[in-house]
């Protein structure tokens, strides 16, 4: 792979809470050090800051869950350093910031992330608590009513933070670069891709939606159940649809970048299950929450590995067929037609390459630290892991 010859580079960022965001920041800092540029902002800004055939320039962003937050900020024209400041990575809380400058971001706080779902709590007050004795219902009835709340918190605080303090451009169509945010439709079995689409289109698996503002799409993509309530967005016809975490259907949505013309997709994900080490011992000693976390991480990792293996298998089959057709001296017109059929049937794009950046098994801290901690020291360590992971990966490609 010759990275410097790629025409359209995309960055795809997955979810995992603030921990994943810190990891992505470290990855982006490493990419910058290796010569990559992050374009963003209005079409005029992008045109001024880019050059024709400028190599190693990222012009397309795909974000899911926490990755949607980072992607939207970068696509809006902010620098990696401003993200470091906003998340307090290594710099601490910046009390003085320029609210109107693109190089400064207002620091993100717990209040922004964890807005209490007061509306949901009020609605969830059990009807029988108000109308009749609790004793008239059984245990099942009690549990159903007691857990009737759709989420303790709401991502409305994230939406407000982005809309008021970050996104000077809040419409996908007004950006000078491409941005796609992935969510999951609550009352259906398909994922949704928010972006600058001419019209809403959908099938059994995917909805391509053009009715959300960027801040709304991020709020929908980051609504992780059961902590955060599903986020409602009104369609163009006034009907409200509800969405939640973009990682539920697909952990990696690299196909979104490839489907929109990227020939190199750099994907960053932070999930890394725990591997035994004598210093930390067995997880059975750490209790239920840690064991559940390990189980979830193993499920997610399996999905990611299957996704990558599938891509590699399709490429291997494609290359084998192409090699045989050449060896059999099949005429180019028929050879190309056969290969086009394969490409269409399996949605394979032979000119697209993928780079995956993720923690290593020995990065135990990625497993044990909290997903939503804004502690500067913890975030700095996670960002450092992301930085080293990206540097190590890029060495394999001669950078």
Tab-separated table of N, CA and C in Angstrom, residues 290-300 367:
chain	number	residue	atom	x	y	z
A	290	UNK	N	-16.865	-6.145	36.512
A	290	UNK	CA	-15.676	-6.374	35.697
A	290	UNK	C	-15.861	-7.595	34.804
A	291	UNK	N	-16.501	-8.633	35.329
A	291	UNK	CA	-16.741	-9.845	34.540
A	291	UNK	C	-17.706	-9.542	33.391
A	292	UNK	N	-18.743	-8.765	33.681
A	292	UNK	CA	-19.680	-8.369	32.621
A	292	UNK	C	-18.952	-7.558	31.559
A	293	UNK	N	-18.092	-6.659	31.989
A	293	UNK	CA	-17.324	-5.833	31.062
A	293	UNK	C	-16.457	-6.709	30.152
A	294	UNK	N	-15.825	-7.731	30.724
A	294	UNK	CA	-15.006	-8.642	29.935
A	294	UNK	C	-15.857	-9.391	28.915
A	295	UNK	N	-17.040	-9.823	29.338
A	295	UNK	CA	-17.929	-10.539	28.420
A	295	UNK	C	-18.345	-9.646	27.243
A	296	UNK	N	-18.703	-8.398	27.542
A	296	UNK	CA	-19.101	-7.472	26.487
A	296	UNK	C	-17.938	-7.182	25.544
A	297	UNK	N	-16.759	-6.996	26.106
A	297	UNK	CA	-15.583	-6.709	25.285
A	297	UNK	C	-15.262	-7.886	24.362
A	298	UNK	N	-15.438	-9.100	24.870
A	298	UNK	CA	-15.159	-10.264	24.038
A	298	UNK	C	-16.160	-10.374	22.886
A	299	UNK	N	-17.415	-10.061	23.165
A	299	UNK	CA	-18.432	-10.080	22.104
A	299	UNK	C	-18.107	-9.033	21.036
A	300	UNK	N	-17.763	-7.822	21.492
A	300	UNK	CA	-17.447	-6.739	20.553
A	300	UNK	C	-16.203	-7.059	19.737
A	367	UNK	N	-8.694	-1.553	29.731
A	367	UNK	CA	-9.802	-2.380	30.221
A	367	UNK	C	-10.312	-1.905	31.572
